PDB file of C-alpha atoms in Angstrom:
ATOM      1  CA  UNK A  26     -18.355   3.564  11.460  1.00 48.00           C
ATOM      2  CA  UNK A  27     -16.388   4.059   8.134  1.00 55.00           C
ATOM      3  CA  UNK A  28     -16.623   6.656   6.006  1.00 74.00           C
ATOM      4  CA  UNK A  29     -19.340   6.100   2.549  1.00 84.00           C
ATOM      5  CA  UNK A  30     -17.158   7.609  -0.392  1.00 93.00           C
ATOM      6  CA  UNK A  31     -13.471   7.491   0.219  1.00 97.00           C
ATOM      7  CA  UNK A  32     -10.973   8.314  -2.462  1.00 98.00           C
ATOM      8  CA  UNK A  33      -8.228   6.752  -1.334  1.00 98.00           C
ATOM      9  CA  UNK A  34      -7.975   3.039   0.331  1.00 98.00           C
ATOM     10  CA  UNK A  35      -5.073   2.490   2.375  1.00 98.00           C
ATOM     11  CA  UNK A  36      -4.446  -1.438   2.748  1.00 98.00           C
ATOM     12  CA  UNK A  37      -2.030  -2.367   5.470  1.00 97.00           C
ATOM     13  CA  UNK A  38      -1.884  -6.202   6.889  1.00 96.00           C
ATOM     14  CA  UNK A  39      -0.862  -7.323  10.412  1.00 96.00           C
ATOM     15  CA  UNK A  40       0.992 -10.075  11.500  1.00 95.00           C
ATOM     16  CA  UNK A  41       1.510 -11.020  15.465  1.00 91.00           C
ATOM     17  CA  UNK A  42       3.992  -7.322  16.112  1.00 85.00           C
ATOM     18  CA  UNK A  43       3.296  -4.178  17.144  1.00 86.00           C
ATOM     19  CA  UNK A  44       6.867  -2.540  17.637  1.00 88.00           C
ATOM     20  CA  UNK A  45       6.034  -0.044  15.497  1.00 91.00           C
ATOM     21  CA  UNK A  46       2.333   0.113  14.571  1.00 93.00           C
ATOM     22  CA  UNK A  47       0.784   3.423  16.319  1.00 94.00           C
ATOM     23  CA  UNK A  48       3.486   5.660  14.326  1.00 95.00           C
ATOM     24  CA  UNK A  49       2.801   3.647  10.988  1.00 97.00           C
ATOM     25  CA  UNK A  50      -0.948   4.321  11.567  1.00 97.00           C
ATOM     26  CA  UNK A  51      -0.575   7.862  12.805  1.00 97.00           C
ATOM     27  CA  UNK A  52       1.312   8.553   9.627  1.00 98.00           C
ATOM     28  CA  UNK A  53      -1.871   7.787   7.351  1.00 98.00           C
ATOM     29  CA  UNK A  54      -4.204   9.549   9.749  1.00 98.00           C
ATOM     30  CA  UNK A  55      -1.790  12.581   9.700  1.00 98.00           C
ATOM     31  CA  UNK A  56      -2.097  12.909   6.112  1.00 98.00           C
ATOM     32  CA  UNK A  57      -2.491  16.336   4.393  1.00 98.00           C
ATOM     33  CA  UNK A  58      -5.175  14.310   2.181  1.00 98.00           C
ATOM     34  CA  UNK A  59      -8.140  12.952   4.418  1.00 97.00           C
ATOM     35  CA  UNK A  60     -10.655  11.317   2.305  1.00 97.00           C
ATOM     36  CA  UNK A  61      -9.284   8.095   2.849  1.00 98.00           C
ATOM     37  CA  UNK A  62     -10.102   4.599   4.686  1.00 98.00           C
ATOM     38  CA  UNK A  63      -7.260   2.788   6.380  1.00 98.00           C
ATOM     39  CA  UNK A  64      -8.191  -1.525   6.049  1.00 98.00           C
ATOM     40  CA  UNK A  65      -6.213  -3.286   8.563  1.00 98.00           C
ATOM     41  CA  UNK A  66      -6.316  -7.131   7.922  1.00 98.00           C
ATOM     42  CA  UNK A  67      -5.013  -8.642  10.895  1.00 98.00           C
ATOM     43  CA  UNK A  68      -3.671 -12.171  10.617  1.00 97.00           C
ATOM     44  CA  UNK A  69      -4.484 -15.297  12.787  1.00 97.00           C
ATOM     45  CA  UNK A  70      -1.559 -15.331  15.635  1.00 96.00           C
ATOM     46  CA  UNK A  71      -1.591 -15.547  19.452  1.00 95.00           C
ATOM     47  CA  UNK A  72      -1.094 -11.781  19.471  1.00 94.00           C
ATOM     48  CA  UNK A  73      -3.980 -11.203  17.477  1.00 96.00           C
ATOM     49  CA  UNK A  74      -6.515  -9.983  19.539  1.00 96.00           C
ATOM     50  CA  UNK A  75      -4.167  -8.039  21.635  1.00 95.00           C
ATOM     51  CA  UNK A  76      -3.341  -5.570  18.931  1.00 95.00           C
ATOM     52  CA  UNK A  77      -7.111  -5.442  17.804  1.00 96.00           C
ATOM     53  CA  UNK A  78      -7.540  -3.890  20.961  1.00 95.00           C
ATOM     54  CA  UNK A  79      -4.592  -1.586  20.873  1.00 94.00           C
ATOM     55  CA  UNK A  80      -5.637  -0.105  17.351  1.00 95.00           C
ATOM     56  CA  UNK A  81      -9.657  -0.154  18.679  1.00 94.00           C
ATOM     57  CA  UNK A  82      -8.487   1.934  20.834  1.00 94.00           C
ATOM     58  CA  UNK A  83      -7.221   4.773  17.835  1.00 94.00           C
ATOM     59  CA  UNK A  84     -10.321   6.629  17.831  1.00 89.00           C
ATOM     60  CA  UNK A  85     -10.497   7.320  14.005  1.00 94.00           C
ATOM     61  CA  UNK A  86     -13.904   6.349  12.117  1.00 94.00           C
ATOM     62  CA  UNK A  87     -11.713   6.249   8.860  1.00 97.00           C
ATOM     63  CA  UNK A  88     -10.184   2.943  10.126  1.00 97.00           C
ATOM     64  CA  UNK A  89     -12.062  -0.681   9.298  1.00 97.00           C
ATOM     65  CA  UNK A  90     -10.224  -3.807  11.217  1.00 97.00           C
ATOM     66  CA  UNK A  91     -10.510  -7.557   9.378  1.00 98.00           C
ATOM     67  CA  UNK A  92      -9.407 -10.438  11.669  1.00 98.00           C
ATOM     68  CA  UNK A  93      -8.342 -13.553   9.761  1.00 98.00           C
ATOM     69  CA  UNK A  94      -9.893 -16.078  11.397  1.00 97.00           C
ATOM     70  CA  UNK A  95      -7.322 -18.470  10.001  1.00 97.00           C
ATOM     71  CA  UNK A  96      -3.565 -17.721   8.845  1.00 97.00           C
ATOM     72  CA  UNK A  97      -4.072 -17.061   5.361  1.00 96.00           C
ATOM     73  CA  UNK A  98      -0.460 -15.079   4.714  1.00 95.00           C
ATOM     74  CA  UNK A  99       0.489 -11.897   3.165  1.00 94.00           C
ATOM     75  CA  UNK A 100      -0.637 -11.611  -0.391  1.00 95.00           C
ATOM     76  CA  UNK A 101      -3.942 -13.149   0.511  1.00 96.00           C
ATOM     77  CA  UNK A 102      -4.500 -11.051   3.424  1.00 97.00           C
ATOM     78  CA  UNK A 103      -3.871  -7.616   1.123  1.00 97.00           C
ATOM     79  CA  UNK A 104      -6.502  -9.148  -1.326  1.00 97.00           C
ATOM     80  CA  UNK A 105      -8.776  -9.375   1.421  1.00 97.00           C
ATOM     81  CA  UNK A 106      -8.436  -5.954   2.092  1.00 98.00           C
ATOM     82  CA  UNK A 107      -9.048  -4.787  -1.538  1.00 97.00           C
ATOM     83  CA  UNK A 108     -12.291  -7.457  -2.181  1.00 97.00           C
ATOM     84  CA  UNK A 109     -14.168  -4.904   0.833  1.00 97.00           C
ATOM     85  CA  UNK A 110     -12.410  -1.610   0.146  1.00 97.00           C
ATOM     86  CA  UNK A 111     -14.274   1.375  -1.440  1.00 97.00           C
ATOM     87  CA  UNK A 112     -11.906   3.835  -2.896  1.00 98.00           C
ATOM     88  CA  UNK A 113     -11.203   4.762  -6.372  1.00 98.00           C
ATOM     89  CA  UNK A 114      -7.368   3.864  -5.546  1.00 98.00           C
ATOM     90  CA  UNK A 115      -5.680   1.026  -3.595  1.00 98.00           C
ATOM     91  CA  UNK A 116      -2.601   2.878  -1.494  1.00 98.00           C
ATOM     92  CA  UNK A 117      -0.397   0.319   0.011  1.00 97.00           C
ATOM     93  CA  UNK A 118       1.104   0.894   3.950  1.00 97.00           C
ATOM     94  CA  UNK A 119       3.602  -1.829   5.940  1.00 95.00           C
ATOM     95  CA  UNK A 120       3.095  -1.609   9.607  1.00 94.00           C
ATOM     96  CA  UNK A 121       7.145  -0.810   9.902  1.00 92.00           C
ATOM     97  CA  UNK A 122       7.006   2.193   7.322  1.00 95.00           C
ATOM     98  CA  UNK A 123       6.354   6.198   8.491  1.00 97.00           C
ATOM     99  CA  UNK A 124       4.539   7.680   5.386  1.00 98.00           C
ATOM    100  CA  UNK A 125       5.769  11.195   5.356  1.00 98.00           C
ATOM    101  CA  UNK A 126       2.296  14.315   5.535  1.00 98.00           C
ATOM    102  CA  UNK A 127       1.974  14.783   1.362  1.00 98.00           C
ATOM    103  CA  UNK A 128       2.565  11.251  -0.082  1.00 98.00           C
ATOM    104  CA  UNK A 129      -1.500  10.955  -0.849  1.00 98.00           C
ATOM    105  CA  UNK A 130      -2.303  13.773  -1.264  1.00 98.00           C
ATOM    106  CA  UNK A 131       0.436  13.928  -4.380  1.00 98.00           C
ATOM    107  CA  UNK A 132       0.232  10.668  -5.692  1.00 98.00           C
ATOM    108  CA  UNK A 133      -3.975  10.991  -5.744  1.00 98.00           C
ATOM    109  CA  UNK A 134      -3.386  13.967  -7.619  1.00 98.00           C
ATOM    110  CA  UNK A 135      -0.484  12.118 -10.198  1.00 98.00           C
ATOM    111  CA  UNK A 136      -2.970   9.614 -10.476  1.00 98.00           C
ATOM    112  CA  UNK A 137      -5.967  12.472 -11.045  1.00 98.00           C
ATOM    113  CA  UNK A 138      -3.722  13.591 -13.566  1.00 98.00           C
ATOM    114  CA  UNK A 139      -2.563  10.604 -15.449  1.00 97.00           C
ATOM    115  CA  UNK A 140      -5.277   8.535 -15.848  1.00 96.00           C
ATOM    116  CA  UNK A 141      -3.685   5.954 -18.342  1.00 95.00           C
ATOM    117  CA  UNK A 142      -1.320   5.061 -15.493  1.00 97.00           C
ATOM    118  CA  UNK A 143      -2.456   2.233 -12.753  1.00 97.00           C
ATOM    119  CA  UNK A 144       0.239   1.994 -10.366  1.00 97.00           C
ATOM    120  CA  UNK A 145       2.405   5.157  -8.880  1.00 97.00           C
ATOM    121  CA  UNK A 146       5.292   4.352  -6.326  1.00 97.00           C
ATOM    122  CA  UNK A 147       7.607   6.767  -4.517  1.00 96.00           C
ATOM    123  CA  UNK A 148      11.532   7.209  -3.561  1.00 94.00           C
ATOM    124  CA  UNK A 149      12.133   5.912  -0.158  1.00 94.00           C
ATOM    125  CA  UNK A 150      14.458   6.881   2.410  1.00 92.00           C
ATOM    126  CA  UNK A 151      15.886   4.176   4.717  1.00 87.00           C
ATOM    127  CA  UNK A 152      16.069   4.768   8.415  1.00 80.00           C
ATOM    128  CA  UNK A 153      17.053   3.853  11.807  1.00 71.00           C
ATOM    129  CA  UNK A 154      19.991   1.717  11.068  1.00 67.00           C
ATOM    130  CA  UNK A 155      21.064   3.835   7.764  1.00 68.00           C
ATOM    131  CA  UNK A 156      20.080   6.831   6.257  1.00 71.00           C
ATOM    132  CA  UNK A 157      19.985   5.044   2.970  1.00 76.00           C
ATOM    133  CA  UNK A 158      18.045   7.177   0.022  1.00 79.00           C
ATOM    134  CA  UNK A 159      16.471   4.602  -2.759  1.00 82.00           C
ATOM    135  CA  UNK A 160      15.645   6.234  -5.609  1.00 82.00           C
ATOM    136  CA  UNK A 161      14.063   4.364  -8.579  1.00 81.00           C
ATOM    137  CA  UNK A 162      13.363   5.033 -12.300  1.00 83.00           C
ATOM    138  CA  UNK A 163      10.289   7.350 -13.176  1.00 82.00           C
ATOM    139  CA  UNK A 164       9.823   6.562 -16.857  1.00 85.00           C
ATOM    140  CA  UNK A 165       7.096   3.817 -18.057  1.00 76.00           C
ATOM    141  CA  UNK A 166       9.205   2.287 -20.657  1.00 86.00           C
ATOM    142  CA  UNK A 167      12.760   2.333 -18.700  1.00 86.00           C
ATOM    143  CA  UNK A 168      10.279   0.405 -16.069  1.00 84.00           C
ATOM    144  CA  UNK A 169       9.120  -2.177 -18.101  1.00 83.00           C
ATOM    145  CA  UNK A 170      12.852  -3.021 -18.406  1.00 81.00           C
ATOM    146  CA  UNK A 171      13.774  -2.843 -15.115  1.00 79.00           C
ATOM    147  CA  UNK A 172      11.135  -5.272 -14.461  1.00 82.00           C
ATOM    148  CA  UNK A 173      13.239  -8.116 -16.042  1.00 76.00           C
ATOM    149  CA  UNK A 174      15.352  -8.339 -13.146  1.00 76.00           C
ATOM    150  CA  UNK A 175      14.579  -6.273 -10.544  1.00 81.00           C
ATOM    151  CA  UNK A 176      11.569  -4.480  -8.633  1.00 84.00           C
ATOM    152  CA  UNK A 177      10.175  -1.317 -10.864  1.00 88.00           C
ATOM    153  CA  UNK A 178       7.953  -0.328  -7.525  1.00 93.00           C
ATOM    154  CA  UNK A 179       8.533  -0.073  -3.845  1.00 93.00           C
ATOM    155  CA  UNK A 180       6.189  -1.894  -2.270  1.00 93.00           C
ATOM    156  CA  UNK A 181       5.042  -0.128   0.494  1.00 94.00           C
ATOM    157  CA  UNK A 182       4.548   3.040  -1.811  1.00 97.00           C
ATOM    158  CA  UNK A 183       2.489   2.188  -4.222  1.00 97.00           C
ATOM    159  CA  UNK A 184      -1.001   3.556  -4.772  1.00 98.00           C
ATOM    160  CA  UNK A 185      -3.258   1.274  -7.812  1.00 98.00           C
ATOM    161  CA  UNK A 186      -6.115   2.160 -10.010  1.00 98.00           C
ATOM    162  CA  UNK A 187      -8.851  -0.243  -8.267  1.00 97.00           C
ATOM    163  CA  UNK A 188     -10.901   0.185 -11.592  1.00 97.00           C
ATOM    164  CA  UNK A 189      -7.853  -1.476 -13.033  1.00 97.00           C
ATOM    165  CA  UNK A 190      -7.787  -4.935 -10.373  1.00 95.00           C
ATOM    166  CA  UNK A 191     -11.371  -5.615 -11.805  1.00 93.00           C
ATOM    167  CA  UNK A 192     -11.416  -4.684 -15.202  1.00 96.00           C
ATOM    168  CA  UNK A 193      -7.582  -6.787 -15.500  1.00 95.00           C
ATOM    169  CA  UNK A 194      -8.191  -8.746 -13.109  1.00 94.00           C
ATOM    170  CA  UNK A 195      -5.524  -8.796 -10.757  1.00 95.00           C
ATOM    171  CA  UNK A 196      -4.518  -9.969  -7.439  1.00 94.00           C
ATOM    172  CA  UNK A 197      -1.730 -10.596  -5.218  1.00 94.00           C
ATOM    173  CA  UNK A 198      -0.881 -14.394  -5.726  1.00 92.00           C
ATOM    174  CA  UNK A 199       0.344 -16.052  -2.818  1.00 86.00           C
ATOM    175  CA  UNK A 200       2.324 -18.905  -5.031  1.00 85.00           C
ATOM    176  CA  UNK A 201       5.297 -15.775  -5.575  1.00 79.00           C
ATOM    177  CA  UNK A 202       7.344 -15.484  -2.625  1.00 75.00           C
ATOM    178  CA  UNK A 203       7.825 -11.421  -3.911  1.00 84.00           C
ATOM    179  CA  UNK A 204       3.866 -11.182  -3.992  1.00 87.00           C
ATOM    180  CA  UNK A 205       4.849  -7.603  -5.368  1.00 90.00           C
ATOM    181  CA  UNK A 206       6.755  -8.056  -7.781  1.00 90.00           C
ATOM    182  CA  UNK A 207       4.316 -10.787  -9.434  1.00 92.00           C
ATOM    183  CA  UNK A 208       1.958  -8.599  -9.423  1.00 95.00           C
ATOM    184  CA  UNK A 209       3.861  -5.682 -10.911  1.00 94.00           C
ATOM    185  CA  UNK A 210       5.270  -7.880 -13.535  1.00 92.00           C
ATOM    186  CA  UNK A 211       1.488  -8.765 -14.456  1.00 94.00           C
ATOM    187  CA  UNK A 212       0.540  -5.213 -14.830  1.00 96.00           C
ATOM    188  CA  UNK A 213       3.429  -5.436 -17.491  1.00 93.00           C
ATOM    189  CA  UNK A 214       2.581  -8.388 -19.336  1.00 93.00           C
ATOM    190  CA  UNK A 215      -0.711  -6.595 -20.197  1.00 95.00           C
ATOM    191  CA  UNK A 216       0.687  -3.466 -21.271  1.00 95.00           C
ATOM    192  CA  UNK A 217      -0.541  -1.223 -18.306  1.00 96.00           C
ATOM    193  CA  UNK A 218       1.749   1.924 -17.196  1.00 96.00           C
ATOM    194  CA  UNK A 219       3.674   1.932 -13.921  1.00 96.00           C
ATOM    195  CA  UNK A 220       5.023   4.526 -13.009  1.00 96.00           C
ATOM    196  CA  UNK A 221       7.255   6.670  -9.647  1.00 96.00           C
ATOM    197  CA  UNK A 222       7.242  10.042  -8.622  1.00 97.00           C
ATOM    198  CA  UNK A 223      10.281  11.323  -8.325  1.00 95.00           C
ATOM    199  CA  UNK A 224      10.552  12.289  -4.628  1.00 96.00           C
ATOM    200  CA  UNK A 225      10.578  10.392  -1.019  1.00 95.00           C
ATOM    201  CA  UNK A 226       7.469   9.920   0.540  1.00 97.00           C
ATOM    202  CA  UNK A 227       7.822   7.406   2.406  1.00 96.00           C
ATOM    203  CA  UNK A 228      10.351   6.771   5.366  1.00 95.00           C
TER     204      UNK A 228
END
């Protein structure tokens, strides 16, 4: 019931809440950009087959559910996702996070357009308790540096070159605590480009 050829795969992983869920998955399916499939691994918890049935109930063919039939955590749960996803890039999505109507639709076409880069991220905007902007470097090199000491890529923005996870072979590695930032500082050690776009995309 999924789509053959999509672009884009959005990876998003579960784990026993659905406060905010429908309006995290409502912001991928509102996308301007629609050639996409949205991989929801859900992990192994009581609540588990409850909210299977809550997002079964989305009626969207563009949307593929995994159940862990064993609590495997986060990082390995996103790799599940990417071993049975299809699309040419890997978008990341948190189940707390609104993505805002453009952000694939721009960062497939930064991507289109710089193909020597394999990771793009975003600025966020905090909200709810603060109305917090986080904006973050844009420039490969000034990100590299970064990197030392701090985070170079929002998580929950990033979209990846899946040509790159084989062909480098990476993989979120569940022995970091900040799966993310392991696997951004990987991308580093083997001199591929990160890179932001300068703009907030994701809420």
């Amino acid at each position: 019931n999924s789509i053959d050829n999509p672009v884009v795969s959005v990876i998003m992983s579960i784990y026993d809440r659905m406060d905010f869920v429908e309006e995290a998955i409502d912001s991928i399916l509102n996308q301007t950009f629609k050639n996409f499939e949205l991989i929801i691994v859900i992990e192994y918890s009581n609540n588990q087959k409850f909210i299977a049935n809550k997002i079964n109930k989305i009626n969207d063919r563009r949307i593929i559910v995994i159940l862990n039939d064993k609590k495997i955590g986060f990082s390995e749960s996103l790799n599940v996702g990417i071993s049975v996803s299809k699309g040419k890039y890997l978008a990341r999505m948190d189940d707390d996070d609104i993505s805002l109507p453009e952000r694939l639709e721009k960062q497939v076409r930064f991507m289109d357009e710089h193909v020597d880069v394999t990771a793009v991220g975003t600025f966020i905007k905090m909200f709810m308790n603060s109305e917090q902007l986080c904006e973050i470097p844009i420039d490969c090199e000034e990100l590299s540096i970064r990197s030392l000491t701090e985070t170079p890529i929002y998580h929950p923005t990033v979209v990846m070159r899946k040509e790159h996870f084989d062909k480098y072979n990476l993989k979120y590695d569940s022995n970091f605590f900040t799966e993310d930032y392991a696997l951004w500082s990987e991308m580093i050690n083997k001199g591929l480009k990160i890179s932001n776009i300068p703009e907030v995309l994701l809420l």
